[in-house]
Amino acid sequence: MAYNCSKCPGYCCSYPLIALNRRDVERLARHFDLSFEEARRKFTKVDGEEQYAMRRKADEHYGKICRFFDTDKRCCTIYHARPTICRQYPGDNHCGYYEFLKHERLAQGDEEHVASTWNA
Ligand code: SF4
Ligand code: SF4
């Protein structure tokens, strides 16, 4: 594996659109012992064509991030109930952000540096 999520501040969880499918919402409902409707309302919103877009919250590094992201520990709080798209990402053995992060950390001599693609 050419990337290590445990050393990454969670860039992929800050994507503007995290699209869930109906089964993902059902899984979240089961995980939190809620009805489908309760989970849908609480965790998702309609975004354009997407019926179940993940709700997001503020993040000091990336502006906004998934509502289930722990912004102190920088990890997912629902790992075993996470949506399909999160299980599939990044899809192969490479993560473009991780390459960028490694490069920036080396260049800055700071192993904790959080590389962002925007200016806060
Ligand atoms: S951006 Fe890449 S390295 Fe970081 S958590 Fe996501 S998949 Fe892992
Ligand atoms: S559900 Fe977990 S893995 Fe998926 S975007 Fe949210 S915090 Fe990241």
mmCIF file with all atom_site columns, C-alpha atoms and ligand atoms in Angstrom:
data_model
loop_
_atom_site.group_PDB
_atom_site.id
_atom_site.type_symbol
_atom_site.label_atom_id
_atom_site.label_alt_id
_atom_site.label_comp_id
_atom_site.label_asym_id
_atom_site.label_entity_id
_atom_site.label_seq_id
_atom_site.pdbx_PDB_ins_code
_atom_site.Cartn_x
_atom_site.Cartn_y
_atom_site.Cartn_z
_atom_site.occupancy
_atom_site.B_iso_or_equiv
_atom_site.pdbx_formal_charge
_atom_site.auth_seq_id
_atom_site.auth_comp_id
_atom_site.auth_asym_id
_atom_site.auth_atom_id
_atom_site.pdbx_PDB_model_num
ATOM   1   C  CA  . MET A 1 1   ? 0.000   0.000  0.000  1.00 0.00 ? 1   MET A CA  1
ATOM   2   C  CA  . ALA A 1 2   ? 1.462   3.352  -1.025 1.00 0.00 ? 2   ALA A CA  1
ATOM   3   C  CA  . TYR A 1 3   ? -0.434  5.337  1.582  1.00 0.00 ? 3   TYR A CA  1
ATOM   4   C  CA  . ASN A 1 4   ? -1.050  5.185  5.308  1.00 0.00 ? 4   ASN A CA  1
ATOM   5   C  CA  . CYS A 1 5   ? -4.389  6.554  6.508  1.00 0.00 ? 5   CYS A CA  1
ATOM   6   C  CA  . SER A 1 6   ? -3.262  6.414  10.146 1.00 0.00 ? 6   SER A CA  1
ATOM   7   C  CA  . LYS A 1 7   ? -0.657  9.108  9.355  1.00 0.00 ? 7   LYS A CA  1
ATOM   8   C  CA  . CYS A 1 8   ? -3.079  11.268 7.397  1.00 0.00 ? 8   CYS A CA  1
ATOM   9   C  CA  . PRO A 1 9   ? -5.296  14.029 8.807  1.00 0.00 ? 9   PRO A CA  1
ATOM   10  C  CA  . GLY A 1 10  ? -8.261  12.675 6.825  1.00 0.00 ? 10  GLY A CA  1
ATOM   11  C  CA  . TYR A 1 11  ? -8.372  14.707 3.662  1.00 0.00 ? 11  TYR A CA  1
ATOM   12  C  CA  . CYS A 1 12  ? -10.789 12.380 1.862  1.00 0.00 ? 12  CYS A CA  1
ATOM   13  C  CA  . CYS A 1 13  ? -13.343 12.850 4.648  1.00 0.00 ? 13  CYS A CA  1
ATOM   14  C  CA  . SER A 1 14  ? -13.428 16.557 3.760  1.00 0.00 ? 14  SER A CA  1
ATOM   15  C  CA  . TYR A 1 15  ? -14.729 16.060 0.217  1.00 0.00 ? 15  TYR A CA  1
ATOM   16  C  CA  . PRO A 1 16  ? -17.637 18.454 -0.456 1.00 0.00 ? 16  PRO A CA  1
ATOM   17  C  CA  . LEU A 1 17  ? -19.914 15.598 -1.490 1.00 0.00 ? 17  LEU A CA  1
ATOM   18  C  CA  . ILE A 1 18  ? -19.924 12.235 0.265  1.00 0.00 ? 18  ILE A CA  1
ATOM   19  C  CA  . ALA A 1 19  ? -22.760 10.381 -1.437 1.00 0.00 ? 19  ALA A CA  1
ATOM   20  C  CA  . LEU A 1 20  ? -24.485 7.587  0.451  1.00 0.00 ? 20  LEU A CA  1
ATOM   21  C  CA  . ASN A 1 21  ? -26.879 5.016  -0.964 1.00 0.00 ? 21  ASN A CA  1
ATOM   22  C  CA  . ARG A 1 22  ? -30.013 3.684  0.682  1.00 0.00 ? 22  ARG A CA  1
ATOM   23  C  CA  . ARG A 1 23  ? -28.181 0.705  2.196  1.00 0.00 ? 23  ARG A CA  1
ATOM   24  C  CA  . ASP A 1 24  ? -25.615 3.047  3.734  1.00 0.00 ? 24  ASP A CA  1
ATOM   25  C  CA  . VAL A 1 25  ? -28.399 4.985  5.465  1.00 0.00 ? 25  VAL A CA  1
ATOM   26  C  CA  . GLU A 1 26  ? -29.963 1.700  6.634  1.00 0.00 ? 26  GLU A CA  1
ATOM   27  C  CA  . ARG A 1 27  ? -26.601 0.642  8.068  1.00 0.00 ? 27  ARG A CA  1
ATOM   28  C  CA  . LEU A 1 28  ? -26.280 3.946  9.936  1.00 0.00 ? 28  LEU A CA  1
ATOM   29  C  CA  . ALA A 1 29  ? -29.823 3.586  11.238 1.00 0.00 ? 29  ALA A CA  1
ATOM   30  C  CA  . ARG A 1 30  ? -29.013 0.106  12.603 1.00 0.00 ? 30  ARG A CA  1
ATOM   31  C  CA  . HIS A 1 31  ? -25.727 1.308  14.079 1.00 0.00 ? 31  HIS A CA  1
ATOM   32  C  CA  . PHE A 1 32  ? -27.428 4.118  16.007 1.00 0.00 ? 32  PHE A CA  1
ATOM   33  C  CA  . ASP A 1 33  ? -30.644 2.230  16.659 1.00 0.00 ? 33  ASP A CA  1
ATOM   34  C  CA  . LEU A 1 34  ? -32.720 4.740  14.724 1.00 0.00 ? 34  LEU A CA  1
ATOM   35  C  CA  . SER A 1 35  ? -35.415 4.428  12.088 1.00 0.00 ? 35  SER A CA  1
ATOM   36  C  CA  . PHE A 1 36  ? -34.414 4.940  8.461  1.00 0.00 ? 36  PHE A CA  1
ATOM   37  C  CA  . GLU A 1 37  ? -36.186 8.315  8.441  1.00 0.00 ? 37  GLU A CA  1
ATOM   38  C  CA  . GLU A 1 38  ? -34.492 9.473  11.605 1.00 0.00 ? 38  GLU A CA  1
ATOM   39  C  CA  . ALA A 1 39  ? -31.072 8.498  10.264 1.00 0.00 ? 39  ALA A CA  1
ATOM   40  C  CA  . ARG A 1 40  ? -31.765 10.079 6.901  1.00 0.00 ? 40  ARG A CA  1
ATOM   41  C  CA  . ARG A 1 41  ? -32.757 13.395 8.461  1.00 0.00 ? 41  ARG A CA  1
ATOM   42  C  CA  . LYS A 1 42  ? -30.021 13.433 11.059 1.00 0.00 ? 42  LYS A CA  1
ATOM   43  C  CA  . PHE A 1 43  ? -27.068 12.341 8.965  1.00 0.00 ? 43  PHE A CA  1
ATOM   44  C  CA  . THR A 1 44  ? -27.843 13.261 5.366  1.00 0.00 ? 44  THR A CA  1
ATOM   45  C  CA  . LYS A 1 45  ? -29.296 15.982 3.194  1.00 0.00 ? 45  LYS A CA  1
ATOM   46  C  CA  . VAL A 1 46  ? -30.383 16.284 -0.435 1.00 0.00 ? 46  VAL A CA  1
ATOM   47  C  CA  . ASP A 1 47  ? -27.615 17.784 -2.561 1.00 0.00 ? 47  ASP A CA  1
ATOM   48  C  CA  . GLY A 1 48  ? -28.491 18.226 -6.230 1.00 0.00 ? 48  GLY A CA  1
ATOM   49  C  CA  . GLU A 1 49  ? -29.095 14.757 -7.653 1.00 0.00 ? 49  GLU A CA  1
ATOM   50  C  CA  . GLU A 1 50  ? -27.935 13.056 -4.474 1.00 0.00 ? 50  GLU A CA  1
ATOM   51  C  CA  . GLN A 1 51  ? -30.732 12.011 -2.118 1.00 0.00 ? 51  GLN A CA  1
ATOM   52  C  CA  . TYR A 1 52  ? -28.410 11.073 0.732  1.00 0.00 ? 52  TYR A CA  1
ATOM   53  C  CA  . ALA A 1 53  ? -25.425 13.407 0.896  1.00 0.00 ? 53  ALA A CA  1
ATOM   54  C  CA  . MET A 1 54  ? -23.525 13.201 4.171  1.00 0.00 ? 54  MET A CA  1
ATOM   55  C  CA  . ARG A 1 55  ? -23.921 16.197 6.455  1.00 0.00 ? 55  ARG A CA  1
ATOM   56  C  CA  . ARG A 1 56  ? -20.700 17.988 7.307  1.00 0.00 ? 56  ARG A CA  1
ATOM   57  C  CA  . LYS A 1 57  ? -19.311 20.155 10.089 1.00 0.00 ? 57  LYS A CA  1
ATOM   58  C  CA  . ALA A 1 58  ? -16.551 22.717 10.561 1.00 0.00 ? 58  ALA A CA  1
ATOM   59  C  CA  . ASP A 1 59  ? -12.913 21.639 10.469 1.00 0.00 ? 59  ASP A CA  1
ATOM   60  C  CA  . GLU A 1 60  ? -9.878  23.738 11.334 1.00 0.00 ? 60  GLU A CA  1
ATOM   61  C  CA  . HIS A 1 61  ? -7.736  22.277 8.554  1.00 0.00 ? 61  HIS A CA  1
ATOM   62  C  CA  . TYR A 1 62  ? -10.001 21.690 5.594  1.00 0.00 ? 62  TYR A CA  1
ATOM   63  C  CA  . GLY A 1 63  ? -12.866 24.082 6.279  1.00 0.00 ? 63  GLY A CA  1
ATOM   64  C  CA  . LYS A 1 64  ? -15.532 21.394 6.456  1.00 0.00 ? 64  LYS A CA  1
ATOM   65  C  CA  . ILE A 1 65  ? -15.493 17.663 7.046  1.00 0.00 ? 65  ILE A CA  1
ATOM   66  C  CA  . CYS A 1 66  ? -17.838 14.686 7.470  1.00 0.00 ? 66  CYS A CA  1
ATOM   67  C  CA  . ARG A 1 67  ? -20.051 14.931 10.565 1.00 0.00 ? 67  ARG A CA  1
ATOM   68  C  CA  . PHE A 1 68  ? -18.687 11.565 11.748 1.00 0.00 ? 68  PHE A CA  1
ATOM   69  C  CA  . PHE A 1 69  ? -15.067 12.616 11.690 1.00 0.00 ? 69  PHE A CA  1
ATOM   70  C  CA  . ASP A 1 70  ? -13.324 13.030 15.048 1.00 0.00 ? 70  ASP A CA  1
ATOM   71  C  CA  . THR A 1 71  ? -11.533 16.352 14.540 1.00 0.00 ? 71  THR A CA  1
ATOM   72  C  CA  . ASP A 1 72  ? -9.261  15.825 17.566 1.00 0.00 ? 72  ASP A CA  1
ATOM   73  C  CA  . LYS A 1 73  ? -8.119  12.274 16.871 1.00 0.00 ? 73  LYS A CA  1
ATOM   74  C  CA  . ARG A 1 74  ? -8.400  12.776 13.083 1.00 0.00 ? 74  ARG A CA  1
ATOM   75  C  CA  . CYS A 1 75  ? -10.237 9.530  12.381 1.00 0.00 ? 75  CYS A CA  1
ATOM   76  C  CA  . CYS A 1 76  ? -13.638 8.079  11.570 1.00 0.00 ? 76  CYS A CA  1
ATOM   77  C  CA  . THR A 1 77  ? -15.970 7.489  14.529 1.00 0.00 ? 77  THR A CA  1
ATOM   78  C  CA  . ILE A 1 78  ? -18.165 4.975  12.691 1.00 0.00 ? 78  ILE A CA  1
ATOM   79  C  CA  . TYR A 1 79  ? -15.522 2.895  10.956 1.00 0.00 ? 79  TYR A CA  1
ATOM   80  C  CA  . HIS A 1 80  ? -17.527 -0.347 10.986 1.00 0.00 ? 80  HIS A CA  1
ATOM   81  C  CA  . ALA A 1 81  ? -20.714 1.395  9.861  1.00 0.00 ? 81  ALA A CA  1
ATOM   82  C  CA  . ARG A 1 82  ? -19.071 3.722  7.329  1.00 0.00 ? 82  ARG A CA  1
ATOM   83  C  CA  . PRO A 1 83  ? -20.654 4.170  3.889  1.00 0.00 ? 83  PRO A CA  1
ATOM   84  C  CA  . THR A 1 84  ? -19.724 2.207  0.780  1.00 0.00 ? 84  THR A CA  1
ATOM   85  C  CA  . ILE A 1 85  ? -17.889 5.113  -0.813 1.00 0.00 ? 85  ILE A CA  1
ATOM   86  C  CA  . CYS A 1 86  ? -15.562 5.336  2.202  1.00 0.00 ? 86  CYS A CA  1
ATOM   87  C  CA  . ARG A 1 87  ? -14.851 1.601  1.989  1.00 0.00 ? 87  ARG A CA  1
ATOM   88  C  CA  . GLN A 1 88  ? -13.955 1.858  -1.680 1.00 0.00 ? 88  GLN A CA  1
ATOM   89  C  CA  . TYR A 1 89  ? -11.818 5.001  -1.594 1.00 0.00 ? 89  TYR A CA  1
ATOM   90  C  CA  . PRO A 1 90  ? -9.212  5.582  -3.016 1.00 0.00 ? 90  PRO A CA  1
ATOM   91  C  CA  . GLY A 1 91  ? -9.816  2.544  -5.181 1.00 0.00 ? 91  GLY A CA  1
ATOM   92  C  CA  . ASP A 1 92  ? -6.272  1.364  -5.889 1.00 0.00 ? 92  ASP A CA  1
ATOM   93  C  CA  . ASN A 1 93  ? -2.901  1.342  -4.173 1.00 0.00 ? 93  ASN A CA  1
ATOM   94  C  CA  . HIS A 1 94  ? -2.358  5.063  -4.459 1.00 0.00 ? 94  HIS A CA  1
ATOM   95  C  CA  . CYS A 1 95  ? -3.729  8.131  -2.795 1.00 0.00 ? 95  CYS A CA  1
ATOM   96  C  CA  . GLY A 1 96  ? -2.842  11.404 -4.509 1.00 0.00 ? 96  GLY A CA  1
ATOM   97  C  CA  . TYR A 1 97  ? -3.313  13.427 -1.346 1.00 0.00 ? 97  TYR A CA  1
ATOM   98  C  CA  . TYR A 1 98  ? -0.983  11.166 0.637  1.00 0.00 ? 98  TYR A CA  1
ATOM   99  C  CA  . GLU A 1 99  ? 1.770   11.661 -1.954 1.00 0.00 ? 99  GLU A CA  1
ATOM   100 C  CA  . PHE A 1 100 ? 1.279   15.428 -1.662 1.00 0.00 ? 100 PHE A CA  1
ATOM   101 C  CA  . LEU A 1 101 ? 1.248   15.221 2.147  1.00 0.00 ? 101 LEU A CA  1
ATOM   102 C  CA  . LYS A 1 102 ? 4.482   13.187 2.260  1.00 0.00 ? 102 LYS A CA  1
ATOM   103 C  CA  . HIS A 1 103 ? 6.158   15.658 -0.084 1.00 0.00 ? 103 HIS A CA  1
ATOM   104 C  CA  . GLU A 1 104 ? 5.059   18.698 1.956  1.00 0.00 ? 104 GLU A CA  1
ATOM   105 C  CA  . ARG A 1 105 ? 6.056   17.113 5.281  1.00 0.00 ? 105 ARG A CA  1
ATOM   106 C  CA  . LEU A 1 106 ? 9.498   16.321 3.915  1.00 0.00 ? 106 LEU A CA  1
ATOM   107 C  CA  . ALA A 1 107 ? 9.890   19.786 2.380  1.00 0.00 ? 107 ALA A CA  1
ATOM   108 C  CA  . GLN A 1 108 ? 8.869   21.503 5.612  1.00 0.00 ? 108 GLN A CA  1
ATOM   109 C  CA  . GLY A 1 109 ? 10.755  19.126 7.911  1.00 0.00 ? 109 GLY A CA  1
ATOM   110 C  CA  . ASP A 1 110 ? 7.577   18.656 9.911  1.00 0.00 ? 110 ASP A CA  1
ATOM   111 C  CA  . GLU A 1 111 ? 6.058   15.190 10.254 1.00 0.00 ? 111 GLU A CA  1
ATOM   112 C  CA  . GLU A 1 112 ? 2.855   16.678 11.662 1.00 0.00 ? 112 GLU A CA  1
ATOM   113 C  CA  . HIS A 1 113 ? 2.272   19.236 8.922  1.00 0.00 ? 113 HIS A CA  1
ATOM   114 C  CA  . VAL A 1 114 ? -1.258  19.223 7.498  1.00 0.00 ? 114 VAL A CA  1
ATOM   115 C  CA  . ALA A 1 115 ? -1.063  20.010 3.817  1.00 0.00 ? 115 ALA A CA  1
ATOM   116 C  CA  . SER A 1 116 ? -4.085  21.853 2.514  1.00 0.00 ? 116 SER A CA  1
ATOM   117 C  CA  . THR A 1 117 ? -5.017  22.687 -1.011 1.00 0.00 ? 117 THR A CA  1
ATOM   118 C  CA  . TRP A 1 118 ? -6.585  25.990 -0.067 1.00 0.00 ? 118 TRP A CA  1
ATOM   119 C  CA  . ASN A 1 119 ? -5.500  29.066 1.945  1.00 0.00 ? 119 ASN A CA  1
ATOM   120 C  CA  . ALA A 1 120 ? -7.249  29.333 5.294  1.00 0.00 ? 120 ALA A CA  1
HETATM 121 S  S1  . SF4 B 2 .   ? -6.708  11.098 1.973  1.00 0.00 ? 1   SF4 B S1  1
HETATM 122 FE FE1 . SF4 B 2 .   ? -5.745  9.141  1.413  1.00 0.00 ? 1   SF4 B FE1 1
HETATM 123 S  S2  . SF4 B 2 .   ? -4.263  8.686  3.043  1.00 0.00 ? 1   SF4 B S2  1
HETATM 124 FE FE2 . SF4 B 2 .   ? -5.702  10.270 3.770  1.00 0.00 ? 1   SF4 B FE2 1
HETATM 125 S  S3  . SF4 B 2 .   ? -7.271  9.127  4.920  1.00 0.00 ? 1   SF4 B S3  1
HETATM 126 FE FE3 . SF4 B 2 .   ? -7.978  9.427  2.797  1.00 0.00 ? 1   SF4 B FE3 1
HETATM 127 S  S4  . SF4 B 2 .   ? -7.314  7.576  1.662  1.00 0.00 ? 1   SF4 B S4  1
HETATM 128 FE FE4 . SF4 B 2 .   ? -6.175  7.660  3.588  1.00 0.00 ? 1   SF4 B FE4 1
HETATM 129 S  S1  . SF4 B 2 .   ? -18.007 8.123  7.395  1.00 0.00 ? 2   SF4 B S1  1
HETATM 130 FE FE1 . SF4 B 2 .   ? -15.979 8.007  8.290  1.00 0.00 ? 2   SF4 B FE1 1
HETATM 131 S  S2  . SF4 B 2 .   ? -14.612 7.417  6.597  1.00 0.00 ? 2   SF4 B S2  1
HETATM 132 FE FE2 . SF4 B 2 .   ? -16.547 8.166  5.696  1.00 0.00 ? 2   SF4 B FE2 1
HETATM 133 S  S3  . SF4 B 2 .   ? -16.208 10.344 5.275  1.00 0.00 ? 2   SF4 B S3  1
HETATM 134 FE FE3 . SF4 B 2 .   ? -17.158 10.164 7.302  1.00 0.00 ? 2   SF4 B FE3 1
HETATM 135 S  S4  . SF4 B 2 .   ? -15.465 10.146 8.772  1.00 0.00 ? 2   SF4 B S4  1
HETATM 136 FE FE4 . SF4 B 2 .   ? -14.636 9.674  6.721  1.00 0.00 ? 2   SF4 B FE4 1
#
